[in-house]
Short mmCIF file of C-alpha atoms and ligand atoms in Angstrom, two decimals:
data_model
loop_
_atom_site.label_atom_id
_atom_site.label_comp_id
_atom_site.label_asym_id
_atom_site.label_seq_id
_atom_site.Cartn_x
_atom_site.Cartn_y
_atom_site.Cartn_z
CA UNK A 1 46.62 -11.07 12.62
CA UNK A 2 45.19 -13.71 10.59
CA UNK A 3 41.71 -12.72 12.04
CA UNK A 4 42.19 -9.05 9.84
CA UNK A 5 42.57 -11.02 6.62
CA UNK A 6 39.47 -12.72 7.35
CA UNK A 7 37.42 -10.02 8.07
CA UNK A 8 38.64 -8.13 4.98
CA UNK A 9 37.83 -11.04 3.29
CA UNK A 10 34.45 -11.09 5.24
CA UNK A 11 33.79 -7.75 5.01
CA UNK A 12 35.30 -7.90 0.63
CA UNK A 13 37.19 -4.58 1.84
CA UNK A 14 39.12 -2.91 -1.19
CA UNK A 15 41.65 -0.71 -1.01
CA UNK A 16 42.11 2.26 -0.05
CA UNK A 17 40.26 0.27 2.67
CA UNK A 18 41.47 -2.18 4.43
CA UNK A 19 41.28 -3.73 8.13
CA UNK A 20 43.63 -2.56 10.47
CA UNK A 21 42.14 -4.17 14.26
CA UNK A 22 39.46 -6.97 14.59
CA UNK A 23 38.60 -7.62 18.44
CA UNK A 24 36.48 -10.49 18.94
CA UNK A 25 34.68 -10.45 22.96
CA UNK A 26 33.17 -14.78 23.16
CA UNK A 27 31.63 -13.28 26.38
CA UNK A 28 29.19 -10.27 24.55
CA UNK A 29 29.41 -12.50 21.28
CA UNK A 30 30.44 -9.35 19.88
CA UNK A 31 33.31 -8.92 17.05
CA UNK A 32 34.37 -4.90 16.59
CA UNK A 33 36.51 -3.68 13.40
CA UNK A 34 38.36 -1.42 12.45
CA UNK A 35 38.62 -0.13 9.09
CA UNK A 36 41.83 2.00 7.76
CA UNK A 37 42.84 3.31 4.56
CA UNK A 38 45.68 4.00 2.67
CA UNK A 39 47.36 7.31 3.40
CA UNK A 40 48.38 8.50 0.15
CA UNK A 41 44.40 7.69 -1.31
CA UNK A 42 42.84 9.93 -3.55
CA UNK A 43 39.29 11.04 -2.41
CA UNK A 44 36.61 12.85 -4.42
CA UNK A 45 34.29 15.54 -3.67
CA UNK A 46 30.77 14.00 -2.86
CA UNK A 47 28.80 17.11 -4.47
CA UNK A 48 31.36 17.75 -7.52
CA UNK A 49 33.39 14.19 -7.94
CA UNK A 50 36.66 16.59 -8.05
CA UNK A 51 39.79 14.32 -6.89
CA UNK A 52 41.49 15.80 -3.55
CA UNK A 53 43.64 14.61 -0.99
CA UNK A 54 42.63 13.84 2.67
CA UNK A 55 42.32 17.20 4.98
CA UNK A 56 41.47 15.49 7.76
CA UNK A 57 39.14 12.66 9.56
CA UNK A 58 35.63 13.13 11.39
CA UNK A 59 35.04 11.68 14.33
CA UNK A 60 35.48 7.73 14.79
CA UNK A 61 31.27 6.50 13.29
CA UNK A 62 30.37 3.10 13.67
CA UNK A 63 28.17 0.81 11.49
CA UNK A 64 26.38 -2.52 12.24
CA UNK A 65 26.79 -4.70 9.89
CA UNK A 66 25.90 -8.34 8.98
CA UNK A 67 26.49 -11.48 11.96
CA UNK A 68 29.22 -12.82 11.14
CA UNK A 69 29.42 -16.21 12.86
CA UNK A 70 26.25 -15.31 14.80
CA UNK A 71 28.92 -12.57 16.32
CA UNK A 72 26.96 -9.11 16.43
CA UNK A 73 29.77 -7.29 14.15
CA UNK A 74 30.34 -3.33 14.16
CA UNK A 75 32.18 -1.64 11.63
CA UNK A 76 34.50 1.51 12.88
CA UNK A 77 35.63 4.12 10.83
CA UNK A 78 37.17 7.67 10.64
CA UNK A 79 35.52 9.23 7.96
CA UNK A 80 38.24 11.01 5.55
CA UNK A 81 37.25 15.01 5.13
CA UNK A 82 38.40 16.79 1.88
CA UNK A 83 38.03 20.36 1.18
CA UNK A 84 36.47 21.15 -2.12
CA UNK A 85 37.00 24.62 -3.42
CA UNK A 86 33.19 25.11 -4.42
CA UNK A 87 31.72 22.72 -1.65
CA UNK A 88 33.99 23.46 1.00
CA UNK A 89 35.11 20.19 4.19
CA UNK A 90 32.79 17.87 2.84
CA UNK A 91 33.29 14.40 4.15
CA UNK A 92 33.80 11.99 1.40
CA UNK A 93 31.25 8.52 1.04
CA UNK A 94 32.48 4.98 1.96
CA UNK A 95 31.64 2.24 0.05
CA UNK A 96 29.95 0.53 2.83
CA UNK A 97 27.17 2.30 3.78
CA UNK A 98 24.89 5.05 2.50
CA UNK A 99 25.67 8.43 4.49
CA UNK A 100 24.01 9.01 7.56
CA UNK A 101 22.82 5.48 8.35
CA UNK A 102 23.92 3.32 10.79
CA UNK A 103 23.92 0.18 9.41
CA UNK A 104 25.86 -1.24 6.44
CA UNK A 105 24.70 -1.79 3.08
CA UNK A 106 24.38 -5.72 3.29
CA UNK A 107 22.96 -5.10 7.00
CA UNK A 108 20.56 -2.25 5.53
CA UNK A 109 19.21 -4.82 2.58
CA UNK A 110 18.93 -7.82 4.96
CA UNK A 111 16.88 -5.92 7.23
CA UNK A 112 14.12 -4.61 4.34
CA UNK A 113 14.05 -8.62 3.39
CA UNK A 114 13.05 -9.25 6.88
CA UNK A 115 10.76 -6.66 7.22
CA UNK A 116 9.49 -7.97 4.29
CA UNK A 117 9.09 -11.77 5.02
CA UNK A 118 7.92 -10.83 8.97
CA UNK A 119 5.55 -8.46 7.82
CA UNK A 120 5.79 -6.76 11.07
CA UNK A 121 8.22 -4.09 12.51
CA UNK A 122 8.72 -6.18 16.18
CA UNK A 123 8.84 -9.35 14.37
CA UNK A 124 12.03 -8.18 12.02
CA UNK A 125 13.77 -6.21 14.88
CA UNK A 126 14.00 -8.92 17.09
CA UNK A 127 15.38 -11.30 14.31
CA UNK A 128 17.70 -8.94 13.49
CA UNK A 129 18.66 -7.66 17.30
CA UNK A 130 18.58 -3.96 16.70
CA UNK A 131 16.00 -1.84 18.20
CA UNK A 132 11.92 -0.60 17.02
CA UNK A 133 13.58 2.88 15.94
CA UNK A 134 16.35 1.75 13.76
CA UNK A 135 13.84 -0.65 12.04
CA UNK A 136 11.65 1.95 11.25
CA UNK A 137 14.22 4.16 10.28
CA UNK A 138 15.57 1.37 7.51
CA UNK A 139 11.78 1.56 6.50
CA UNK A 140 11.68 4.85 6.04
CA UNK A 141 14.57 5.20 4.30
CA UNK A 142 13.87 2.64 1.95
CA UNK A 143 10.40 4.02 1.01
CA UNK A 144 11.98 7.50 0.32
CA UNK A 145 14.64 5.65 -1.80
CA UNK A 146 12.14 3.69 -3.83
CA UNK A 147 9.97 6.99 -4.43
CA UNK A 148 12.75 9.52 -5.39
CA UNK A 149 14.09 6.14 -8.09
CA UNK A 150 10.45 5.89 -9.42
CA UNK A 151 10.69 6.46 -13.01
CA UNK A 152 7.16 8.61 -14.25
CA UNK A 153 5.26 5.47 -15.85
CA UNK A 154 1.90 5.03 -17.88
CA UNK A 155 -0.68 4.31 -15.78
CA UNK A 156 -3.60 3.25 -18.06
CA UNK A 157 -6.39 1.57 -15.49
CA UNK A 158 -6.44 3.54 -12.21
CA UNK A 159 -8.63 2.15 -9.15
CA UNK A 160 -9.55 5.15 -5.97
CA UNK A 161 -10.44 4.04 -2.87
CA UNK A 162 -11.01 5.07 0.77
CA UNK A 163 -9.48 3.91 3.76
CA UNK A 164 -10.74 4.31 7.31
CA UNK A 165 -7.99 4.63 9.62
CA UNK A 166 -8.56 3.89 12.92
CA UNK A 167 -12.52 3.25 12.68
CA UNK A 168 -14.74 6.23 11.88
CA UNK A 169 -11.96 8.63 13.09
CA UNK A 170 -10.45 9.72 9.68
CA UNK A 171 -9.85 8.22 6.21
CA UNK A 172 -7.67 8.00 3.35
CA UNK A 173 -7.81 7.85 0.03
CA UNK A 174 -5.59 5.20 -1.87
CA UNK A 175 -4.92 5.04 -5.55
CA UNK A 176 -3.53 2.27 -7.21
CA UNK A 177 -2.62 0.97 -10.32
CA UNK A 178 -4.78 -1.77 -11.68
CA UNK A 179 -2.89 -3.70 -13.52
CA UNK A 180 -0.06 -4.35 -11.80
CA UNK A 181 -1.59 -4.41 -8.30
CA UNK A 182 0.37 -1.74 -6.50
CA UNK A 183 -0.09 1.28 -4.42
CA UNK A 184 0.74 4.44 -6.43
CA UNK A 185 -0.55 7.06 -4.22
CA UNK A 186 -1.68 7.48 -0.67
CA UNK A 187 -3.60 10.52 0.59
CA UNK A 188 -4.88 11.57 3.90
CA UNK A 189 -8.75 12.52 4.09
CA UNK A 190 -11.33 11.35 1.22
CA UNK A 191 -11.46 15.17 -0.25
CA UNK A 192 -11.73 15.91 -3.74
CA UNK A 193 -7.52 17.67 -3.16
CA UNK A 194 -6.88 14.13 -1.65
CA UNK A 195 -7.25 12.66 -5.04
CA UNK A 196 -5.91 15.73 -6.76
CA UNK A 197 -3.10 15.74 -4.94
CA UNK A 198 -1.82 12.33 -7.22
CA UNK A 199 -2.87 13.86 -10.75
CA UNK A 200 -0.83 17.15 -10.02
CA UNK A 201 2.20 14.78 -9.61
CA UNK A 202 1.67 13.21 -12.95
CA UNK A 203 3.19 14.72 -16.50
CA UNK A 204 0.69 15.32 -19.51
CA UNK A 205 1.99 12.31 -21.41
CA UNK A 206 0.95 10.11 -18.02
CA UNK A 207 -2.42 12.25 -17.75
CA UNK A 208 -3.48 11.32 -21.48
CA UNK A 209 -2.19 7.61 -21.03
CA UNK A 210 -5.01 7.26 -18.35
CA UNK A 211 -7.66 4.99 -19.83
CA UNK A 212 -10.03 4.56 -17.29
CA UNK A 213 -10.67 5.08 -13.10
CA UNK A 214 -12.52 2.84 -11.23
CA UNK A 215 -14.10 4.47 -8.04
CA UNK A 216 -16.80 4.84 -6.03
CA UNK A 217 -19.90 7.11 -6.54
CA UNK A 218 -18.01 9.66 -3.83
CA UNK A 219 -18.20 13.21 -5.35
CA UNK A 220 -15.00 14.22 -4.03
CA UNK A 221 -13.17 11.80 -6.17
CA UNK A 222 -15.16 12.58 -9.10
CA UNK A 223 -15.00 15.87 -9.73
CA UNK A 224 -10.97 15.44 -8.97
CA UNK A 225 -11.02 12.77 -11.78
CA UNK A 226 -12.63 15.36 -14.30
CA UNK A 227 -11.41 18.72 -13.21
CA UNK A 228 -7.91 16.55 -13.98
CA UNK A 229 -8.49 13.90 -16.49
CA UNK A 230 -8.54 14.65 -19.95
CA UNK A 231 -11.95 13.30 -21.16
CA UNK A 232 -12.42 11.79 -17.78
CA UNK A 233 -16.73 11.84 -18.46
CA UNK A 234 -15.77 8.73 -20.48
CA UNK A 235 -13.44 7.10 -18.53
CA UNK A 236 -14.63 7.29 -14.88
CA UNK A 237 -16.09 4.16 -14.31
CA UNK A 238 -18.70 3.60 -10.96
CA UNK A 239 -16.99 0.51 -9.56
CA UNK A 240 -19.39 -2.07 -9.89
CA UNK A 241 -18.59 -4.19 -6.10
CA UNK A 242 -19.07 -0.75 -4.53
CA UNK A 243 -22.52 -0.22 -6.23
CA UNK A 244 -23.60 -3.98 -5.71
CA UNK A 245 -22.55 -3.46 -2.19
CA UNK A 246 -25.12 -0.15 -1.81
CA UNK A 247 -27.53 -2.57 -3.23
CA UNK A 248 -26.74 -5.03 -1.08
CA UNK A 249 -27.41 -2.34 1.87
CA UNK A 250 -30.62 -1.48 0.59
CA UNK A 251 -31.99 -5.27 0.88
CA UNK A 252 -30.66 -5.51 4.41
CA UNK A 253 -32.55 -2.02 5.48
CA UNK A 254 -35.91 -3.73 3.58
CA UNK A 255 -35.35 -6.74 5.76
CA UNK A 256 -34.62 -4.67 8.91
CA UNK A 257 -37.91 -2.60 8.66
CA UNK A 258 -40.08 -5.85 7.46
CA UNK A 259 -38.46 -8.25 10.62
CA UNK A 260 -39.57 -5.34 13.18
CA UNK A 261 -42.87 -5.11 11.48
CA UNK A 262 -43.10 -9.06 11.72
CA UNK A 263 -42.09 -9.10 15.16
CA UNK A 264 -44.60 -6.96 16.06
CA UNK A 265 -47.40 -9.42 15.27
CA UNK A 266 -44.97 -11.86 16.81
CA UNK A 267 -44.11 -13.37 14.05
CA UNK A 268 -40.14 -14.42 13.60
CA UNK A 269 -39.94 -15.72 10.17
CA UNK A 270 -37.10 -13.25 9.34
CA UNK A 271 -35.59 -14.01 12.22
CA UNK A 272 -31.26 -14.61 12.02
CA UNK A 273 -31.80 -14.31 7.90
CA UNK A 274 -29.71 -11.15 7.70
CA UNK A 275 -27.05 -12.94 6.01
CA UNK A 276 -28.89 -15.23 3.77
CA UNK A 277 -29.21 -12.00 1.54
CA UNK A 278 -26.31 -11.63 1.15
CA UNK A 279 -25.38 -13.99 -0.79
CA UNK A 280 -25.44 -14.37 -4.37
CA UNK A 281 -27.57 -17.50 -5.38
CA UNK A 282 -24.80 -19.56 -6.10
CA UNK A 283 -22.91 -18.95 -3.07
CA UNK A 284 -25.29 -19.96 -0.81
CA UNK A 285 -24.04 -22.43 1.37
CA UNK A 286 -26.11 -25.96 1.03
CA UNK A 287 -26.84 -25.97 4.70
CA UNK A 288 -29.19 -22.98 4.33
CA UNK A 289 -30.26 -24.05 1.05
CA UNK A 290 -33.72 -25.38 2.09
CA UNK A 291 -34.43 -22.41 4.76
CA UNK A 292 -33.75 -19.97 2.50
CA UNK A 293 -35.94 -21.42 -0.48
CA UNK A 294 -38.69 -20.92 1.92
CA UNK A 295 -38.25 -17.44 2.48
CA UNK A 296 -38.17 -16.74 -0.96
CA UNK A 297 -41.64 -18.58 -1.45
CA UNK A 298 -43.14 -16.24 1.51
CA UNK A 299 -43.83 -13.32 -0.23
CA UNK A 300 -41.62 -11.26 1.80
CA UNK A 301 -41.00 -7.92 1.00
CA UNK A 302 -37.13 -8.56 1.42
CA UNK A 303 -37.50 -11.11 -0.70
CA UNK A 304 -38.69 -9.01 -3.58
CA UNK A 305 -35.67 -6.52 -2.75
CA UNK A 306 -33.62 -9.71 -2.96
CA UNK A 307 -34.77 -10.54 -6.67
CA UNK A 308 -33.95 -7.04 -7.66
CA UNK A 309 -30.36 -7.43 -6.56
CA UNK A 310 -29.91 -10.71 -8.11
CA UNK A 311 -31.57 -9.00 -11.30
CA UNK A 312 -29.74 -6.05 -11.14
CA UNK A 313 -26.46 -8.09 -11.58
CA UNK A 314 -26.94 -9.25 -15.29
CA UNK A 315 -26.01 -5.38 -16.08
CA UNK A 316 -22.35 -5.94 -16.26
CA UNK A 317 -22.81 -8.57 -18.83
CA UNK A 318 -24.23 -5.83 -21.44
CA UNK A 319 -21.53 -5.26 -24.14
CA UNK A 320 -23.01 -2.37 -25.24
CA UNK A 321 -24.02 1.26 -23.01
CA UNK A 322 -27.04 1.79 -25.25
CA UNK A 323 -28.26 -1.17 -24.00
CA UNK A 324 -26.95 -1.31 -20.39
CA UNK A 325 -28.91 1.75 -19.80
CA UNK A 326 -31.90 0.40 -21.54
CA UNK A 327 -31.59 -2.40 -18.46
CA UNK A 328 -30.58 0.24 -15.87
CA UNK A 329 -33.53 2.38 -16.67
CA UNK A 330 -35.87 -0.69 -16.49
CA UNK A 331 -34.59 -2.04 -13.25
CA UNK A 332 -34.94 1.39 -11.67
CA UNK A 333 -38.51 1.57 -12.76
CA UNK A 334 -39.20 -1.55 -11.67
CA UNK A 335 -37.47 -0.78 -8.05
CA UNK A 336 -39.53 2.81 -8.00
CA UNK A 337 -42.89 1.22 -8.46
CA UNK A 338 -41.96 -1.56 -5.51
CA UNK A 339 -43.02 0.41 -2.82
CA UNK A 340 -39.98 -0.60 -0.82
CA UNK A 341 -38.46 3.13 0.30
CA UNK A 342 -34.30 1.96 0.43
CA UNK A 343 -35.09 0.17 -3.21
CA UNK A 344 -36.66 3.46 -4.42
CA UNK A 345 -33.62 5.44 -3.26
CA UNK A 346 -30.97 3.62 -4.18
CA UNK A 347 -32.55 3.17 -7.64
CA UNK A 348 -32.62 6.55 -7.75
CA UNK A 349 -28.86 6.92 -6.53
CA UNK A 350 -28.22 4.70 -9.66
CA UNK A 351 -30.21 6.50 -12.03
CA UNK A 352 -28.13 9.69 -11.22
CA UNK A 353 -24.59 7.98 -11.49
CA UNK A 354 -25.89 6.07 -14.77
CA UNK A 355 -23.41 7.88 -17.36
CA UNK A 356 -20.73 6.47 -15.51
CA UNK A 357 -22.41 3.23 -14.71
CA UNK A 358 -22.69 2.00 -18.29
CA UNK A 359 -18.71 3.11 -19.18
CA UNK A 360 -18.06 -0.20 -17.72
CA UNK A 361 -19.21 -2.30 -20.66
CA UNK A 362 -16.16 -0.38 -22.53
CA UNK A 363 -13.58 -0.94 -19.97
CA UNK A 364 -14.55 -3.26 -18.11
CA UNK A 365 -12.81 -3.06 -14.84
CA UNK A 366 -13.63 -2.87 -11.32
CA UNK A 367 -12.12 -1.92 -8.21
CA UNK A 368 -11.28 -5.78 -7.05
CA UNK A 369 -7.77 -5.24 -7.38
CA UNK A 370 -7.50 -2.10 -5.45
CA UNK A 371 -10.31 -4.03 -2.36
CA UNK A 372 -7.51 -6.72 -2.13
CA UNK A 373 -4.78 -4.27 -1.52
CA UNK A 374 -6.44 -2.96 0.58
CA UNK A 375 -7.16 -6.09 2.85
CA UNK A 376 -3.29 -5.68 2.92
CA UNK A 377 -3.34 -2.35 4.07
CA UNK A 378 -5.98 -3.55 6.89
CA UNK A 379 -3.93 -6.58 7.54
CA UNK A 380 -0.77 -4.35 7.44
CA UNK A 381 -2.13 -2.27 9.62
CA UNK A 382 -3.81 -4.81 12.58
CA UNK A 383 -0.28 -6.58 12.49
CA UNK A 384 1.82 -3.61 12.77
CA UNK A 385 -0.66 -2.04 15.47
CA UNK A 386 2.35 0.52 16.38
CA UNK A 387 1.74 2.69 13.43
CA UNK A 388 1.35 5.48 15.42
CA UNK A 389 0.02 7.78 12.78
CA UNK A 390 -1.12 8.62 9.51
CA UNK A 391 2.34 9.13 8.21
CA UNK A 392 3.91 6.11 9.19
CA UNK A 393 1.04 3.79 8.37
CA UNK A 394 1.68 5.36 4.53
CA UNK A 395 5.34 4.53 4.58
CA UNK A 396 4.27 1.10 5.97
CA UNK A 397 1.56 0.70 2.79
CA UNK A 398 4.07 2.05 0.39
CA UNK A 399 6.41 -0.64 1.60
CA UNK A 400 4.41 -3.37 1.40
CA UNK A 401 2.20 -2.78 -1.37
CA UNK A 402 4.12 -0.12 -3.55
CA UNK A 403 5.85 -2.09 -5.75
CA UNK A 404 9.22 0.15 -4.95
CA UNK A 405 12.69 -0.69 -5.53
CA UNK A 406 13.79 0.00 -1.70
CA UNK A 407 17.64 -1.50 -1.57
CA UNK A 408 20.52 1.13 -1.66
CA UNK A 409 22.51 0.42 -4.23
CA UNK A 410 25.60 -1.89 -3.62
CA UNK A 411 28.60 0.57 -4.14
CA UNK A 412 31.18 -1.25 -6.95
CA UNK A 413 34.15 -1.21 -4.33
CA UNK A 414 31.42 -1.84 -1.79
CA UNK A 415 31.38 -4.48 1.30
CA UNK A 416 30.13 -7.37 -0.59
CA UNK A 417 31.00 -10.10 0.07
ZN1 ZN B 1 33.18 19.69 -5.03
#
């Protein structure tokens, strides 16, 4: 019996607990044990914590729990039953796991750090041996335990974003908090309830503690942010990547309509220069340093679109809204009178969203934290490729990027070890 001792040991079984058979099977490299408990122990009520005496047992449940010795180990157990006068034949909880999973608490923990580390569901169930369901099920579980412990805290920089799921098929909206680079809040659709949905679950202290939101010039979002936001004209802020990135579009269309023009007279001086404009100046690669100062010399049309994006990025170093609008205005003049149609309309895009423009120069933020989460939730996503819909691919983001306690709680007479 000296195996029983070392399995309690193991297993840091207390009493009433204790183990009563151990069988180990070399063959399966599989060890089985049984857990007993003291007759005369004194149970409590799960619901009411009343102290009671066994009724009688459930069925015989059994638990995987840690390797031990790189033996696949299974805990067994008759669950004790006691009758509570105001909760009725309740069966009572075991220090060992949490009720209704299969796995123990160690086991349980162990298999979040793998998920963790492996980043992928297959990856952590085959390190751990147990099956795609019962992964996601530990998942699950530990997302729903995270979110019911998450205490109601003061958000005060908030960054919206959309996500497309599954390419052009559907979205969803993502809210996170910008300072401490998690996931608060995962929507489906891009609807103006989508982001409502996350300010309805906030108090009125929280609400008020909002300084600013960072999103893009989406209408949905906005007039969620200031049908809910107290003061929200002042504090939603057009996030500036998003709005260099319409710019951005606007050059390539100008270069798109001038190459075809071009071509026609068989000329191919735009040819392959789609990314060129892209870049920002100073991130030009050297290689196409030389090519690309002779496009700029060619009066090109692009390359007057091109100017006006690199111009239109010294607005974000303004301190001041007066005078951020001052440059706004000016640049959207200047892209008006250019002749160059996508200029004209995005200026004109800008010149609508300007109140909300210029609120950056007081808060200063942009949506950068929120676009690298959100790499994550793309990478999450490509790795995982078996999220096989909208509702797991949340848990799966509010795993990885939710910032969520997810481990049960180790019981005090719990199998630690
Ligand atoms: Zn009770």
């Amino acid at each position: 019996m000296r195996d029983v001792e070392l399995y309690a040991q193991i297993l840091g079984i207390q009493s009433p607990w204790f183990v009563g058979n151990v069988v180990l099977q070399t063959e399966t490299g599989r060890v089985d044990i049984w857990l007993e408990h003291e007759p005369r122990a004194v149970w409590r009520c799960p619901e009411c914590g009343r102290e009671l005496t066994c009724r009688d047992h459930a069925e015989e449940r059994v638990w995987r729990h840690l390797d031990t010795c790189q033996f696949k180990t299974f805990i067994h157990a008759r669950i004790p039953r006691v009758e509570c006068k105001d909760h009725g034949v309740r069966q009572v909880s075991v220090p060992w796991a949490e009720p209704g999973s299969r796995f123990t608490l160690l086991m349980e923990r162990m298999i979040i750090d793998v998920i963790s580390e492996c980043s992928t569901i297959e990856g952590a169930r085959k390190l751990m041996r147990i099956s795609w369901d019962q992964t996601w099920g530990v998942m699950e579980r530990a997302v729903k335990r995270g979110r019911a412990r998450k205490e109601a805290r003061m958000i005060s920089y908030l960054g919206v974003d959309e996500k497309a799921f599954r390419k052009g098929h559907s979205y969803m909206t993502v809210v996170c908090d910008l300072m401490r680079g998690t996931v608060e809040y995962v929507a489906e659709e891009r609807k103006k309830t989508s982001l409502e949905g996350f300010f309805k679950g906030l108090n009125e202290g929280q609400l008020n503690a909002i300084k600013a939101v960072t999103m893009d010039m989406w209408p949905a979002y906005f007039l969620a942010a200031m049908k809910c936001v107290p003061d929200a004209g002042s504090k939603i802020v057009f996030d500036r990547f998003h709005i260099m990135q319409h710019v951005g579009e606007a050059v390539d269309k100008v270069r798109r309509q001038e190459h075809r023009a071009l071509m026609a007279d068989e000329d191919d001086t735009l040819k392959g220069s789609k990314y060129l404009w892209l870049y920002s100046l100073e991130n030009l690669p050297e290689k196409h340093q030389v090519r690309f100062e002779e496009l700029k010399e060619a009066n090109l049309k692009t390359a007057k679109a091109w100017a006006m994006k690199e111009s239109l990025r010294g607005l974000w170093k303004y301190l001041s809204q007066g005078w951020a609008r001052r440059f706004l205005k000016k640049w959207c003049t200047w892209a008006t009178r250019s002749g160059l149609g996508p200029m004209k309309k995005v200026a004109k895009m800008l010149l609508d969203h300007a109140d909300n423009i210029v609120t950056f120069c007081q808060h200063r933020i942009t949506n950068a934290v929120a676009e690298g989460l959100n790499s994550k939730i793309m990478s999450i996503k490509r790795r995982a490729c078996g999220y096989r819909n909208k509702e797991h691919f949340k848990t799966a983001i509010y795993f990885f990027c939710g910032g969520l306690n997810l481990y049960p709680a180790l019981s005090k007479t719990g199998a630690t070890h």
